[in-house]
Amino acid sequence: MKAAVLHEIGGIPRYEDFPDPVAGDDEVIIDVKAVAVENVDKRVAAGTHYASRQYTAQLPAIPAFDGIGALPDGTLVGFGNPRLPYGALAEKTVVPEGSYLPIAEGIDPAIATVLGTAITGMSIKTAAGFRPGETVLVQGATGVAGRLAVQVARLLGAGRIIATGRDDAALAEVGRIGADAVINTAVDDDALVQAYADAKGDGYDVVVDFLWGRPTEVLLRSLVPKSFAFPRPTRLIQVGESAGAGLVLAAESLRTSGVEIYGAAKGLGPQTMQEAYGQVVAWARSGELSFDVVQVPLSDIENAWQRTDLRGSRLVVVP
Ligand SMILES: NC(=O)c1ccc[n+]([C@@H]2O[C@H](COP(=O)([O-])OP(=O)(O)OC[C@H]3O[C@@H](n4cnc5c(N)ncnc54)[C@H](OP(=O)(O)O)[C@@H]3O)[C@@H](O)[C@H]2O)c1
């Protein structure tokens, strides 16, 4: 079969022949239909992600650990967890039996790759217990997941939505899809503390955070009251780490600010996942949830992997 093959950590995957996977006990072969190439895949291949050691332990290997494909009986599924060194960026892959979920009927495979990302926006509800009318801050709103989260917050009935990014033109686009106010984080720390404070109105009820690192560290600092006050709770949902894997969490940020921090997986179970997925599918079908997908053939993986012109759009490889 043809596959995108990574030969060395830090290398670029090449379009090559690779032995077909053979299913072992309790495994199933997936006929791959569409795979989103995300920054996390590039970081794993570059050796800069905490999961790199696991996924590149055996080389050559095929990158990407989830995608959309067909089971042997033709059922379209979202799959994950391929057996290494097989990954998703190939004509076929092999996953443990049951490591897949059916895709709603009539949804194009390339679109289906993005609906999984939209579920991260639903963490506003599943993890933070969002109530209509609340104020939502989306950290990293100019990215694919962030743009979806802004729209999800709007569709769930947010009272106000504040969006952060690093680029004024991209932030203007986020304003057009639903943000009431935007903050450019590419300013010094003091100016950013002030910007968070100025934009918060009565306070941020929910923060959906795709950044972590420096912007979130500054945000947490901005939430510390200057003098004693009964804090208004802010529920911060940790989803991504585009700006850094760590931050300094000052004791007073938790002690006096009323901040509660959760992981995006909080509240997720088979039923809530199904409901969240059903909701984003319904919005995608009705056209209320919009996003850009750039499709490329697997044979073009070498060029596609190195593209830097797709900010805010999802690159989807179609074998
Ligand atoms: N937990 C999950 O299920 C899940 C699912 C999807 C995504 N994620 C994670 O969520 C994060 C965002 O994913 P994505 O697909 O939206 O990625 P993306 O499209 O690449 O967007 C990244 C966002 O972070 C911003 N950013 C990148 N580096 C930054 C830095 N050094 N300082 C400040 N801002 C920075 C980008 O700003 P520009 O627009 O200016 O580049 C953009 O707003 C990633 O960490 C991803 O792994 C998690």
Short mmCIF file of C-alpha atoms and ligand atoms in Angstrom, two decimals:
data_model
loop_
_atom_site.label_atom_id
_atom_site.label_comp_id
_atom_site.label_asym_id
_atom_site.label_seq_id
_atom_site.Cartn_x
_atom_site.Cartn_y
_atom_site.Cartn_z
CA MET A 1 0.00 0.00 0.00
CA LYS A 2 0.98 3.67 -0.19
CA ALA A 3 1.66 5.57 3.02
CA ALA A 4 3.32 8.68 4.44
CA VAL A 5 6.48 7.23 5.98
CA LEU A 6 8.62 8.91 8.62
CA HIS A 7 12.20 7.62 8.66
CA GLU A 8 13.76 9.78 11.33
CA ILE A 9 12.68 12.03 14.18
CA GLY A 10 12.56 15.56 12.82
CA GLY A 11 12.20 14.32 9.24
CA ILE A 12 9.41 14.92 6.70
CA PRO A 13 7.10 11.95 5.96
CA ARG A 14 7.55 10.65 2.40
CA TYR A 15 4.94 9.08 0.08
CA GLU A 16 6.18 5.50 -0.29
CA ASP A 17 5.24 1.84 -0.41
CA PHE A 18 4.80 0.26 3.02
CA PRO A 19 3.80 -3.34 3.83
CA ASP A 20 0.04 -3.77 4.15
CA PRO A 21 -1.08 -4.21 7.76
CA VAL A 22 -2.27 -7.68 8.74
CA ALA A 23 -4.93 -7.85 11.46
CA GLY A 24 -4.00 -9.90 14.52
CA ASP A 25 -6.42 -11.26 17.11
CA ASP A 26 -8.95 -8.62 18.15
CA GLU A 27 -7.77 -6.18 15.50
CA VAL A 28 -9.45 -4.76 12.43
CA ILE A 29 -8.14 -3.29 9.17
CA ILE A 30 -9.37 0.21 8.38
CA ASP A 31 -9.62 1.53 4.82
CA VAL A 32 -8.55 5.13 5.52
CA LYS A 33 -10.73 7.90 3.99
CA ALA A 34 -9.54 11.17 5.57
CA VAL A 35 -6.95 12.29 8.11
CA ALA A 36 -6.53 15.77 9.60
CA VAL A 37 -2.89 16.79 9.90
CA GLU A 38 -2.60 18.80 13.10
CA ASN A 39 0.29 20.53 14.84
CA VAL A 40 0.33 17.75 17.40
CA ASP A 41 1.22 15.26 14.62
CA LYS A 42 4.09 17.46 13.50
CA ARG A 43 5.34 17.90 17.05
CA VAL A 44 5.24 14.15 17.65
CA ALA A 45 7.24 13.57 14.44
CA ALA A 46 9.65 16.37 15.36
CA GLY A 47 10.33 14.79 18.76
CA THR A 48 9.05 17.85 20.64
CA HIS A 49 5.82 16.38 22.07
CA TYR A 50 5.61 14.34 25.26
CA ALA A 51 4.13 11.45 23.22
CA SER A 52 7.02 11.49 20.68
CA ARG A 53 8.98 8.77 22.42
CA GLN A 54 6.02 6.41 22.31
CA TYR A 55 5.02 7.07 18.69
CA THR A 56 8.50 7.14 17.19
CA ALA A 57 9.96 4.25 19.20
CA GLN A 58 9.91 2.12 16.07
CA LEU A 59 11.01 3.69 12.76
CA PRO A 60 10.13 3.86 9.93
CA ALA A 61 6.61 4.69 11.10
CA ILE A 62 3.41 6.18 9.71
CA PRO A 63 2.34 9.40 11.50
CA ALA A 64 -1.07 10.46 12.86
CA PHE A 65 -3.06 8.48 15.40
CA ASP A 66 -6.66 9.04 14.34
CA GLY A 67 -8.79 9.58 11.27
CA ILE A 68 -11.91 8.57 9.40
CA GLY A 69 -12.11 5.26 7.56
CA ALA A 70 -14.24 2.29 6.60
CA LEU A 71 -14.49 -1.04 8.41
CA PRO A 72 -14.30 -4.20 6.24
CA ASP A 73 -18.14 -4.16 6.03
CA GLY A 74 -18.05 -0.58 4.67
CA THR A 75 -19.26 1.20 7.84
CA LEU A 76 -17.74 4.68 8.07
CA VAL A 77 -16.05 5.23 11.44
CA GLY A 78 -13.80 7.61 13.30
CA PHE A 79 -10.86 5.46 14.43
CA GLY A 80 -7.94 5.88 16.78
CA ASN A 81 -5.01 4.10 18.34
CA PRO A 82 -3.44 2.30 15.33
CA ARG A 83 -0.92 -0.43 16.13
CA LEU A 84 2.56 1.02 15.74
CA PRO A 85 4.36 1.52 13.43
CA TYR A 86 1.08 1.90 11.54
CA GLY A 87 -0.52 5.32 11.74
CA ALA A 88 -3.46 7.00 10.06
CA LEU A 89 -1.63 8.59 7.10
CA ALA A 90 -1.85 5.58 4.81
CA GLU A 91 -4.28 3.80 2.52
CA LYS A 92 -4.88 1.27 5.30
CA THR A 93 -4.21 0.94 8.99
CA VAL A 94 -4.90 -1.51 11.80
CA VAL A 95 -6.58 -0.72 15.12
CA PRO A 96 -7.85 -2.73 18.10
CA GLU A 97 -11.36 -4.08 17.67
CA GLY A 98 -13.73 -1.44 19.07
CA SER A 99 -11.28 1.46 18.77
CA TYR A 100 -13.70 3.32 16.53
CA LEU A 101 -17.08 5.07 16.58
CA PRO A 102 -19.63 5.27 13.77
CA ILE A 103 -19.82 8.50 11.77
CA ALA A 104 -23.26 10.05 11.30
CA GLU A 105 -24.85 9.15 7.98
CA GLY A 106 -24.26 11.52 5.08
CA ILE A 107 -21.26 13.31 6.66
CA ASP A 108 -18.31 13.66 4.30
CA PRO A 109 -15.15 12.02 5.77
CA ALA A 110 -13.08 15.23 5.47
CA ILE A 111 -15.78 17.20 7.32
CA ALA A 112 -15.98 14.43 9.93
CA THR A 113 -12.31 14.97 10.87
CA VAL A 114 -13.15 18.53 11.97
CA LEU A 115 -16.32 17.65 13.89
CA GLY A 116 -14.14 15.77 16.37
CA THR A 117 -12.28 19.04 17.00
CA ALA A 118 -15.59 20.89 17.45
CA ILE A 119 -16.34 18.63 20.41
CA THR A 120 -13.52 20.40 22.29
CA GLY A 121 -15.72 23.54 22.13
CA MET A 122 -18.53 21.56 23.71
CA SER A 123 -16.31 21.21 26.81
CA ILE A 124 -17.77 24.62 27.73
CA LYS A 125 -20.86 22.61 28.58
CA THR A 126 -19.59 19.10 29.33
CA ALA A 127 -16.66 20.14 31.56
CA ALA A 128 -17.67 23.61 32.78
CA GLY A 129 -21.44 23.25 33.06
CA PHE A 130 -21.98 26.40 30.96
CA ARG A 131 -25.33 28.17 31.35
CA PRO A 132 -26.83 30.42 28.63
CA GLY A 133 -25.99 34.07 29.15
CA GLU A 134 -22.57 33.42 30.68
CA THR A 135 -19.40 35.16 29.50
CA VAL A 136 -16.91 32.92 27.69
CA LEU A 137 -13.24 33.64 26.96
CA VAL A 138 -11.64 31.56 24.18
CA GLN A 139 -7.84 31.46 24.43
CA GLY A 140 -6.31 30.70 20.99
CA ALA A 141 -9.47 31.61 19.09
CA THR A 142 -7.77 32.14 15.70
CA GLY A 143 -6.91 28.43 15.36
CA VAL A 144 -9.18 25.72 14.01
CA ALA A 145 -10.35 24.51 17.44
CA GLY A 146 -10.67 28.07 18.76
CA ARG A 147 -12.84 29.28 15.84
CA LEU A 148 -15.10 26.31 16.40
CA ALA A 149 -15.27 27.02 20.15
CA VAL A 150 -16.32 30.63 19.50
CA GLN A 151 -19.16 29.42 17.29
CA VAL A 152 -20.16 26.71 19.79
CA ALA A 153 -20.27 29.32 22.58
CA ARG A 154 -22.48 31.53 20.39
CA LEU A 155 -24.79 28.62 19.50
CA LEU A 156 -25.06 27.54 23.14
CA GLY A 157 -26.23 31.05 24.02
CA ALA A 158 -23.22 32.82 25.53
CA GLY A 159 -23.95 36.34 26.76
CA ARG A 160 -20.53 37.67 25.74
CA ILE A 161 -17.61 36.01 23.96
CA ILE A 162 -14.06 37.32 24.20
CA ALA A 163 -11.45 35.84 21.86
CA THR A 164 -7.65 35.96 21.97
CA GLY A 165 -5.07 35.58 19.20
CA ARG A 166 -1.79 37.02 17.96
CA ASP A 167 -2.83 38.52 14.66
CA ASP A 168 -5.24 41.43 14.18
CA ALA A 169 -6.51 40.29 10.77
CA ALA A 170 -7.25 36.79 12.06
CA LEU A 171 -8.91 38.27 15.15
CA ALA A 172 -11.15 40.40 12.91
CA GLU A 173 -12.31 37.16 11.21
CA VAL A 174 -13.08 35.68 14.64
CA GLY A 175 -15.15 38.77 15.37
CA ARG A 176 -17.18 38.08 12.24
CA ILE A 177 -17.98 34.51 13.38
CA GLY A 178 -19.20 35.49 16.83
CA ALA A 179 -16.68 37.13 19.19
CA ASP A 180 -17.94 40.34 20.85
CA ALA A 181 -14.43 41.50 21.81
CA VAL A 182 -10.91 40.42 20.90
CA ILE A 183 -7.54 40.61 22.66
CA ASN A 184 -4.21 40.45 20.86
CA THR A 185 -1.83 38.60 23.21
CA ALA A 186 1.27 39.80 21.33
CA VAL A 187 1.88 42.68 23.77
CA ASP A 188 3.99 42.88 26.92
CA ASP A 189 2.76 41.21 30.10
CA ASP A 190 1.52 44.37 31.83
CA ALA A 191 -0.46 45.46 28.76
CA LEU A 192 -1.94 41.96 28.48
CA VAL A 193 -2.98 41.91 32.17
CA GLN A 194 -4.75 45.20 31.50
CA ALA A 195 -6.39 43.92 28.30
CA TYR A 196 -7.80 40.87 30.10
CA ALA A 197 -9.06 43.08 32.92
CA ASP A 198 -10.61 45.63 30.53
CA ALA A 199 -12.42 43.00 28.44
CA LYS A 200 -13.87 40.92 31.26
CA GLY A 201 -16.89 43.11 32.09
CA ASP A 202 -18.55 41.48 35.11
CA GLY A 203 -16.05 38.63 34.86
CA TYR A 204 -15.23 35.56 32.79
CA ASP A 205 -17.52 32.68 33.74
CA VAL A 206 -15.86 30.10 31.49
CA VAL A 207 -12.43 30.05 29.81
CA VAL A 208 -11.78 27.48 27.11
CA ASP A 209 -8.03 27.35 26.80
CA PHE A 210 -6.17 26.10 23.73
CA LEU A 211 -2.96 27.98 24.67
CA TRP A 212 -1.65 27.43 28.23
CA GLY A 213 1.90 28.83 28.58
CA ARG A 214 2.51 32.56 28.85
CA PRO A 215 -0.92 33.95 27.80
CA THR A 216 -2.76 31.79 30.33
CA GLU A 217 -0.22 32.57 33.04
CA VAL A 218 -0.89 36.29 32.43
CA LEU A 219 -4.65 35.67 32.35
CA LEU A 220 -4.55 33.95 35.75
CA ARG A 221 -2.54 36.86 37.14
CA SER A 222 -5.14 39.30 35.79
CA LEU A 223 -7.90 37.52 37.73
CA VAL A 224 -6.30 38.12 41.14
CA PRO A 225 -8.26 40.93 42.84
CA LYS A 226 -6.17 43.96 43.85
CA SER A 227 -7.81 44.10 47.27
CA PHE A 228 -10.03 41.70 49.21
CA ALA A 229 -13.20 40.83 47.33
CA PHE A 230 -15.59 37.92 47.23
CA PRO A 231 -14.40 36.30 44.02
CA ARG A 232 -16.68 35.45 41.12
CA PRO A 233 -15.86 31.89 40.05
CA THR A 234 -14.14 31.44 36.68
CA ARG A 235 -14.14 27.86 35.34
CA LEU A 236 -11.08 27.35 33.15
CA ILE A 237 -11.06 24.34 30.83
CA GLN A 238 -7.60 23.16 29.78
CA VAL A 239 -7.80 21.84 26.19
CA GLY A 240 -4.55 22.63 24.37
CA GLU A 241 -1.01 23.87 24.78
CA SER A 242 -0.21 25.83 21.63
CA ALA A 243 1.67 28.50 23.63
CA GLY A 244 3.45 26.17 26.04
CA ALA A 245 3.25 22.92 27.94
CA GLY A 246 3.72 24.55 31.35
CA LEU A 247 3.15 27.74 33.30
CA VAL A 248 3.85 29.17 36.75
CA LEU A 249 0.67 28.92 38.82
CA ALA A 250 0.94 31.54 41.57
CA ALA A 251 -0.69 30.41 44.83
CA GLU A 252 -2.80 33.57 44.99
CA SER A 253 -4.26 32.76 41.56
CA LEU A 254 -6.16 29.91 43.17
CA ARG A 255 -6.44 31.32 46.70
CA THR A 256 -8.07 34.65 45.94
CA SER A 257 -9.28 34.67 42.34
CA GLY A 258 -12.08 32.10 42.45
CA VAL A 259 -10.54 30.22 39.52
CA GLU A 260 -11.37 26.55 39.09
CA ILE A 261 -9.28 24.58 36.58
CA TYR A 262 -10.49 21.44 34.85
CA GLY A 263 -9.26 19.22 32.05
CA ALA A 264 -11.40 19.03 28.90
CA ALA A 265 -12.10 15.36 29.59
CA LYS A 266 -14.07 16.23 32.74
CA GLY A 267 -17.69 15.22 32.36
CA LEU A 268 -17.07 13.11 29.26
CA GLY A 269 -18.60 9.66 29.16
CA PRO A 270 -20.23 7.60 26.43
CA GLN A 271 -23.53 9.45 26.78
CA THR A 272 -22.21 13.03 27.04
CA MET A 273 -19.81 12.32 24.16
CA GLN A 274 -22.69 11.03 22.04
CA GLU A 275 -24.81 14.08 22.87
CA ALA A 276 -21.94 16.50 22.15
CA TYR A 277 -21.21 14.76 18.86
CA GLY A 278 -24.90 14.72 17.89
CA GLN A 279 -25.11 18.45 18.57
CA VAL A 280 -22.09 19.41 16.44
CA VAL A 281 -23.30 17.15 13.61
CA ALA A 282 -26.70 18.88 13.72
CA TRP A 283 -25.07 22.34 13.59
CA ALA A 284 -22.77 21.26 10.74
CA ARG A 285 -25.75 19.92 8.77
CA SER A 286 -27.75 23.12 9.27
CA GLY A 287 -24.76 25.26 8.25
CA GLU A 288 -24.63 26.99 11.64
CA LEU A 289 -21.11 25.70 12.29
CA SER A 290 -18.66 26.73 9.60
CA PHE A 291 -15.00 25.90 9.08
CA ASP A 292 -12.43 25.67 6.30
CA VAL A 293 -10.98 22.38 5.17
CA VAL A 294 -8.13 22.14 2.65
CA GLN A 295 -8.01 18.66 1.11
CA VAL A 296 -4.85 17.22 -0.40
CA PRO A 297 -4.06 13.74 -1.75
CA LEU A 298 -1.77 11.45 0.26
CA SER A 299 0.72 11.58 -2.64
CA ASP A 300 1.24 15.28 -1.81
CA ILE A 301 2.11 14.66 1.86
CA GLU A 302 5.68 15.98 1.64
CA ASN A 303 4.53 19.44 0.45
CA ALA A 304 1.42 19.45 2.61
CA TRP A 305 3.36 18.62 5.79
CA GLN A 306 5.50 21.74 5.31
CA ARG A 307 2.70 24.20 4.51
CA THR A 308 2.54 27.22 6.80
CA ASP A 309 -0.21 29.13 4.96
CA LEU A 310 -3.20 27.35 6.50
CA ARG A 311 -3.73 29.20 9.79
CA GLY A 312 -7.33 28.72 10.84
CA SER A 313 -7.99 26.05 8.18
CA ARG A 314 -7.70 22.30 8.70
CA LEU A 315 -5.39 20.38 6.37
CA VAL A 316 -7.02 17.06 5.55
CA VAL A 317 -5.21 14.28 3.68
CA VAL A 318 -7.39 12.04 1.57
CA PRO A 319 -5.63 8.76 0.65
N1 LIG B 1 -7.78 17.83 23.67
C1 LIG B 1 -8.28 17.68 22.45
O1 LIG B 1 -9.15 16.85 22.18
C2 LIG B 1 -7.83 18.60 21.38
C3 LIG B 1 -8.44 18.60 20.13
C4 LIG B 1 -8.05 19.54 19.19
C5 LIG B 1 -7.00 20.39 19.53
N2 LIG B 1 -6.38 20.31 20.73
C6 LIG B 1 -5.25 21.17 21.08
O2 LIG B 1 -5.71 22.51 21.07
C7 LIG B 1 -4.66 23.36 20.61
C8 LIG B 1 -5.15 24.16 19.40
O3 LIG B 1 -5.45 23.26 18.33
P1 LIG B 1 -5.81 23.82 16.89
O4 LIG B 1 -6.13 22.64 16.07
O5 LIG B 1 -6.80 24.93 16.98
O6 LIG B 1 -4.42 24.43 16.44
P2 LIG B 1 -4.12 25.65 15.46
O7 LIG B 1 -5.15 25.70 14.39
O8 LIG B 1 -2.70 25.50 15.08
O9 LIG B 1 -4.32 26.95 16.39
C9 LIG B 1 -3.42 27.27 17.42
C10 LIG B 1 -3.85 28.53 18.12
O10 LIG B 1 -2.86 28.87 19.10
C11 LIG B 1 -2.25 30.12 18.74
N3 LIG B 1 -0.82 30.03 19.04
C12 LIG B 1 0.07 29.14 18.52
N4 LIG B 1 1.28 29.33 19.09
C13 LIG B 1 1.13 30.36 19.97
C14 LIG B 1 2.03 31.03 20.85
N5 LIG B 1 3.32 30.66 20.95
N6 LIG B 1 1.55 32.06 21.60
C15 LIG B 1 0.24 32.41 21.52
N7 LIG B 1 -0.65 31.82 20.69
C16 LIG B 1 -0.20 30.80 19.93
C17 LIG B 1 -2.54 30.30 17.27
O11 LIG B 1 -2.44 31.64 16.90
P3 LIG B 1 -2.17 32.06 15.34
O12 LIG B 1 -3.50 31.95 14.65
O13 LIG B 1 -1.67 33.43 15.46
O14 LIG B 1 -1.14 31.09 14.81
C18 LIG B 1 -3.96 29.74 17.21
O15 LIG B 1 -4.87 30.65 17.77
C19 LIG B 1 -3.48 22.44 20.31
O16 LIG B 1 -2.64 22.40 21.46
C20 LIG B 1 -4.12 21.10 20.08
O17 LIG B 1 -3.24 20.01 20.32
C21 LIG B 1 -6.79 19.46 21.67
#
